[in-house]
Amino acid sequence: SELIIEAIIEDFAAKSALWKKIDGWAPKECVFATNTSSLSVADQAAVTGRADRFGGIHFFSPVPMMKLVEVVQADTTSKETATALLDFSKKIGKTAVLTKDTKGFIVNRLLIPLMLEAARLVERGVATVEDVDVAMKLGAGHPMGPFTLSDSVGIDVIKLITDAWHEAEPENPLFNPCKLIDDKVAEGKLGRKTGEGFYKYTK
């Protein structure tokens, strides 16, 4: 195999264990790519013997419909590997953008703080969930509001990412935990997948 793409649970320990196992039998020339949306590509690469042939290739859900792919080039990723991942993305009909290995890359680095600040607006009584969504759709041209998007992604996923980023950079106010998000997760109201999040859904 020339390329192996990992797309398991967003957990560093699980991904590291998988990469160590695959690294033991995959051909040395094989390129590894993680589909992580929030974890460090360099840290994953470090558990293998091929950091130069290790990069990120972040697909967006639902993959058949979403055209974008973020190709992540860590400091240890060779230019040849980054180019190979860009070429692969184009071959499968995706539009690829190249990003450095930073928390959230491009899309989630902008989206997660937006979702958190939307929740804080509601917490402070500035506006309702519904009005925030309408405002961002009609005022900013977003296809869906931040709360509809949160329900689609999974509120637990947003909390998982936020908690990890806050632990790594506790001084960064963008990553401060949000009580409204935490409460939804504690109540098991995770979004569409549980039938209720910020909105209620009928099957």
mmCIF file of C-alpha atoms in Angstrom:
data_model
loop_
_atom_site.group_PDB
_atom_site.id
_atom_site.type_symbol
_atom_site.label_atom_id
_atom_site.label_comp_id
_atom_site.label_asym_id
_atom_site.label_seq_id
_atom_site.Cartn_x
_atom_site.Cartn_y
_atom_site.Cartn_z
ATOM 1 C CA SER A 1 0.000 0.000 0.000
ATOM 2 C CA GLU A 2 1.260 3.507 -0.866
ATOM 3 C CA LEU A 3 -1.039 5.364 1.540
ATOM 4 C CA ILE A 4 -2.818 4.451 4.785
ATOM 5 C CA ILE A 5 -5.463 6.827 6.180
ATOM 6 C CA GLU A 6 -6.616 6.513 9.792
ATOM 7 C CA ALA A 7 -10.124 7.620 10.750
ATOM 8 C CA ILE A 8 -10.842 6.181 14.196
ATOM 9 C CA ILE A 9 -12.046 7.832 17.421
ATOM 10 C CA GLU A 10 -10.633 11.295 18.192
ATOM 11 C CA ASP A 11 -8.420 10.063 21.001
ATOM 12 C CA PHE A 12 -4.637 10.420 20.998
ATOM 13 C CA ALA A 13 -3.920 7.209 22.927
ATOM 14 C CA ALA A 14 -6.089 5.151 20.582
ATOM 15 C CA LYS A 15 -4.583 6.688 17.467
ATOM 16 C CA SER A 16 -1.022 6.258 18.782
ATOM 17 C CA ALA A 17 -1.601 2.596 19.588
ATOM 18 C CA LEU A 18 -2.972 2.010 16.088
ATOM 19 C CA TRP A 19 -0.076 3.816 14.390
ATOM 20 C CA LYS A 20 2.498 1.829 16.363
ATOM 21 C CA LYS A 21 0.842 -1.396 15.260
ATOM 22 C CA ILE A 22 0.560 -0.396 11.594
ATOM 23 C CA ASP A 23 4.104 0.999 11.540
ATOM 24 C CA GLY A 24 5.375 -2.472 12.364
ATOM 25 C CA TRP A 25 4.093 -4.106 9.195
ATOM 26 C CA ALA A 26 3.505 -1.346 6.606
ATOM 27 C CA PRO A 27 6.151 -0.917 3.875
ATOM 28 C CA LYS A 28 8.727 1.732 4.793
ATOM 29 C CA GLU A 29 7.849 3.833 1.741
ATOM 30 C CA CYS A 30 4.141 3.906 2.679
ATOM 31 C CA VAL A 31 2.727 7.319 3.638
ATOM 32 C CA PHE A 32 0.604 7.576 6.792
ATOM 33 C CA ALA A 33 -2.184 10.168 7.082
ATOM 34 C CA THR A 34 -4.445 10.907 10.028
ATOM 35 C CA ASN A 35 -7.986 12.194 9.561
ATOM 36 C CA THR A 36 -7.857 13.971 12.925
ATOM 37 C CA SER A 37 -9.833 17.175 13.250
ATOM 38 C CA SER A 38 -8.138 18.491 16.387
ATOM 39 C CA LEU A 39 -5.145 16.411 17.517
ATOM 40 C CA SER A 40 -1.499 17.156 16.778
ATOM 41 C CA VAL A 41 -0.230 15.484 13.623
ATOM 42 C CA ALA A 42 3.391 15.798 14.789
ATOM 43 C CA ASP A 43 2.657 14.040 18.078
ATOM 44 C CA GLN A 44 1.094 11.128 16.215
ATOM 45 C CA ALA A 45 3.968 11.000 13.753
ATOM 46 C CA ALA A 46 6.443 10.819 16.634
ATOM 47 C CA VAL A 47 5.210 7.361 17.676
ATOM 48 C CA THR A 48 6.164 5.971 14.248
ATOM 49 C CA GLY A 49 9.463 5.546 12.466
ATOM 50 C CA ARG A 50 8.397 7.637 9.498
ATOM 51 C CA ALA A 51 7.678 11.177 10.704
ATOM 52 C CA ASP A 52 8.728 12.555 7.315
ATOM 53 C CA ARG A 53 6.116 10.368 5.593
ATOM 54 C CA PHE A 54 3.329 11.272 8.022
ATOM 55 C CA GLY A 55 0.767 14.025 7.466
ATOM 56 C CA GLY A 56 -2.835 14.982 8.057
ATOM 57 C CA ILE A 57 -5.737 14.630 5.630
ATOM 58 C CA HIS A 58 -8.880 15.969 7.314
ATOM 59 C CA PHE A 59 -12.127 15.131 5.518
ATOM 60 C CA PHE A 60 -15.411 16.824 6.415
ATOM 61 C CA SER A 61 -18.685 15.074 7.156
ATOM 62 C CA PRO A 62 -20.630 13.936 5.223
ATOM 63 C CA VAL A 63 -17.568 13.000 3.166
ATOM 64 C CA PRO A 64 -19.396 12.216 -0.131
ATOM 65 C CA MET A 65 -20.984 15.691 -0.141
ATOM 66 C CA MET A 66 -18.283 17.909 1.358
ATOM 67 C CA LYS A 67 -15.672 18.929 -1.191
ATOM 68 C CA LEU A 68 -13.022 20.284 1.168
ATOM 69 C CA VAL A 69 -9.984 18.438 2.504
ATOM 70 C CA GLU A 70 -7.420 20.006 4.824
ATOM 71 C CA VAL A 71 -3.938 18.620 4.154
ATOM 72 C CA VAL A 72 -1.845 19.140 7.275
ATOM 73 C CA GLN A 73 1.915 19.562 7.022
ATOM 74 C CA ALA A 74 3.639 19.195 10.382
ATOM 75 C CA ASP A 75 7.180 20.459 10.859
ATOM 76 C CA THR A 76 8.398 16.886 10.360
ATOM 77 C CA THR A 77 6.272 16.214 7.247
ATOM 78 C CA SER A 78 8.386 16.259 4.098
ATOM 79 C CA LYS A 79 7.423 18.440 1.160
ATOM 80 C CA GLU A 80 7.096 15.266 -0.931
ATOM 81 C CA THR A 81 4.570 13.805 1.517
ATOM 82 C CA ALA A 82 2.501 16.991 1.584
ATOM 83 C CA THR A 83 2.505 17.091 -2.217
ATOM 84 C CA ALA A 84 1.459 13.434 -2.392
ATOM 85 C CA LEU A 85 -1.491 14.093 -0.073
ATOM 86 C CA LEU A 86 -2.539 17.147 -2.082
ATOM 87 C CA ASP A 87 -2.360 15.114 -5.301
ATOM 88 C CA PHE A 88 -4.349 12.265 -3.758
ATOM 89 C CA SER A 89 -7.057 14.692 -2.635
ATOM 90 C CA LYS A 90 -7.398 16.064 -6.171
ATOM 91 C CA LYS A 91 -7.523 12.554 -7.656
ATOM 92 C CA ILE A 92 -10.574 11.689 -5.544
ATOM 93 C CA GLY A 93 -12.342 14.895 -6.545
ATOM 94 C CA LYS A 94 -11.743 17.024 -3.471
ATOM 95 C CA THR A 95 -10.557 20.612 -3.157
ATOM 96 C CA ALA A 96 -7.511 20.618 -0.895
ATOM 97 C CA VAL A 97 -6.057 23.407 1.213
ATOM 98 C CA LEU A 98 -2.647 23.186 2.880
ATOM 99 C CA THR A 99 -2.309 24.084 6.558
ATOM 100 C CA LYS A 100 0.340 23.903 9.226
ATOM 101 C CA ASP A 101 -0.095 21.635 12.232
ATOM 102 C CA THR A 102 -1.962 23.959 14.603
ATOM 103 C CA LYS A 103 -4.949 23.249 16.869
ATOM 104 C CA GLY A 104 -8.042 22.884 14.689
ATOM 105 C CA PHE A 105 -6.083 23.604 11.506
ATOM 106 C CA ILE A 106 -8.154 26.176 9.541
ATOM 107 C CA VAL A 107 -11.845 25.307 9.703
ATOM 108 C CA ASN A 108 -12.210 24.035 13.269
ATOM 109 C CA ARG A 109 -9.836 26.689 14.630
ATOM 110 C CA LEU A 110 -12.389 29.247 13.440
ATOM 111 C CA LEU A 111 -15.570 27.222 14.006
ATOM 112 C CA ILE A 112 -15.088 25.945 17.559
ATOM 113 C CA PRO A 113 -14.511 29.409 19.102
ATOM 114 C CA LEU A 114 -17.532 30.642 17.111
ATOM 115 C CA MET A 115 -19.737 27.873 18.544
ATOM 116 C CA LEU A 116 -18.481 28.567 22.064
ATOM 117 C CA GLU A 117 -19.066 32.318 21.819
ATOM 118 C CA ALA A 118 -22.562 31.700 20.429
ATOM 119 C CA ALA A 119 -23.303 29.584 23.510
ATOM 120 C CA ARG A 120 -21.913 32.307 25.785
ATOM 121 C CA LEU A 121 -24.216 34.872 24.148
ATOM 122 C CA VAL A 122 -27.184 32.679 25.059
ATOM 123 C CA GLU A 123 -25.821 32.141 28.584
ATOM 124 C CA ARG A 124 -25.627 35.921 29.084
ATOM 125 C CA GLY A 125 -29.185 36.380 27.839
ATOM 126 C CA VAL A 126 -28.121 38.415 24.814
ATOM 127 C CA ALA A 127 -30.225 36.362 22.380
ATOM 128 C CA THR A 128 -32.005 33.041 22.006
ATOM 129 C CA VAL A 129 -30.575 29.958 20.310
ATOM 130 C CA GLU A 130 -32.997 30.427 17.430
ATOM 131 C CA ASP A 131 -32.198 34.115 16.925
ATOM 132 C CA VAL A 132 -28.438 33.522 16.969
ATOM 133 C CA ASP A 133 -28.846 30.909 14.242
ATOM 134 C CA VAL A 134 -31.061 33.152 12.121
ATOM 135 C CA ALA A 135 -28.653 36.077 12.573
ATOM 136 C CA MET A 136 -25.625 34.115 11.401
ATOM 137 C CA LYS A 137 -27.483 32.616 8.449
ATOM 138 C CA LEU A 138 -28.941 35.853 7.153
ATOM 139 C CA GLY A 139 -26.352 38.309 8.459
ATOM 140 C CA ALA A 140 -23.130 36.393 7.811
ATOM 141 C CA GLY A 141 -24.264 34.148 4.946
ATOM 142 C CA HIS A 142 -23.607 30.912 6.820
ATOM 143 C CA PRO A 143 -25.527 27.882 5.464
ATOM 144 C CA MET A 144 -26.566 26.999 9.021
ATOM 145 C CA GLY A 145 -26.312 28.703 12.384
ATOM 146 C CA PRO A 146 -23.770 27.701 15.056
ATOM 147 C CA PHE A 147 -26.334 25.827 17.174
ATOM 148 C CA THR A 148 -27.710 23.823 14.260
ATOM 149 C CA LEU A 149 -24.126 23.025 13.319
ATOM 150 C CA SER A 150 -23.293 22.043 16.911
ATOM 151 C CA ASP A 151 -26.216 19.617 16.931
ATOM 152 C CA SER A 152 -25.045 18.157 13.632
ATOM 153 C CA VAL A 153 -21.416 17.731 14.714
ATOM 154 C CA GLY A 154 -22.312 16.476 18.191
ATOM 155 C CA ILE A 155 -22.132 18.649 21.291
ATOM 156 C CA ASP A 156 -19.980 16.025 22.993
ATOM 157 C CA VAL A 157 -17.440 16.317 20.179
ATOM 158 C CA ILE A 158 -17.281 20.083 20.673
ATOM 159 C CA LYS A 159 -16.730 19.585 24.408
ATOM 160 C CA LEU A 160 -14.034 16.962 23.772
ATOM 161 C CA ILE A 161 -12.125 19.306 21.479
ATOM 162 C CA THR A 162 -12.603 22.339 23.738
ATOM 163 C CA ASP A 163 -11.415 20.485 26.835
ATOM 164 C CA ALA A 164 -8.283 19.226 25.062
ATOM 165 C CA TRP A 165 -7.420 22.672 23.713
ATOM 166 C CA HIS A 166 -8.080 24.323 27.072
ATOM 167 C CA GLU A 167 -5.833 21.812 28.829
ATOM 168 C CA ALA A 168 -3.041 22.526 26.351
ATOM 169 C CA GLU A 169 -3.503 26.326 26.414
ATOM 170 C CA PRO A 170 -5.341 27.270 29.636
ATOM 171 C CA GLU A 171 -4.410 30.946 29.210
ATOM 172 C CA ASN A 172 -6.150 31.207 25.810
ATOM 173 C CA PRO A 173 -9.675 32.656 26.345
ATOM 174 C CA LEU A 174 -10.838 31.245 23.000
ATOM 175 C CA PHE A 175 -10.667 27.760 24.497
ATOM 176 C CA ASN A 176 -12.378 28.422 27.833
ATOM 177 C CA PRO A 177 -15.020 25.789 28.634
ATOM 178 C CA CYS A 178 -18.658 26.811 28.326
ATOM 179 C CA LYS A 179 -21.263 25.861 30.952
ATOM 180 C CA LEU A 180 -24.103 25.553 28.439
ATOM 181 C CA ILE A 181 -22.077 23.045 26.400
ATOM 182 C CA ASP A 182 -21.026 21.149 29.528
ATOM 183 C CA ASP A 183 -24.616 20.986 30.794
ATOM 184 C CA LYS A 184 -25.938 19.597 27.494
ATOM 185 C CA VAL A 185 -23.327 16.831 27.550
ATOM 186 C CA ALA A 186 -24.062 16.021 31.207
ATOM 187 C CA GLU A 187 -27.754 15.710 30.323
ATOM 188 C CA GLY A 188 -26.993 13.428 27.380
ATOM 189 C CA LYS A 189 -28.459 15.958 24.935
ATOM 190 C CA LEU A 190 -25.734 15.675 22.317
ATOM 191 C CA GLY A 191 -27.569 16.814 19.200
ATOM 192 C CA ARG A 192 -29.160 14.977 16.290
ATOM 193 C CA LYS A 193 -27.671 11.615 17.236
ATOM 194 C CA THR A 194 -29.564 11.562 20.568
ATOM 195 C CA GLY A 195 -32.724 13.253 19.298
ATOM 196 C CA GLU A 196 -32.113 16.442 21.242
ATOM 197 C CA GLY A 197 -29.390 19.026 21.659
ATOM 198 C CA PHE A 198 -30.045 22.727 21.281
ATOM 199 C CA TYR A 199 -33.069 21.649 19.248
ATOM 200 C CA LYS A 200 -35.376 18.622 19.443
ATOM 201 C CA TYR A 201 -35.467 16.159 16.544
ATOM 202 C CA THR A 202 -38.090 13.606 15.566
ATOM 203 C CA LYS A 203 -37.108 10.392 13.790
#
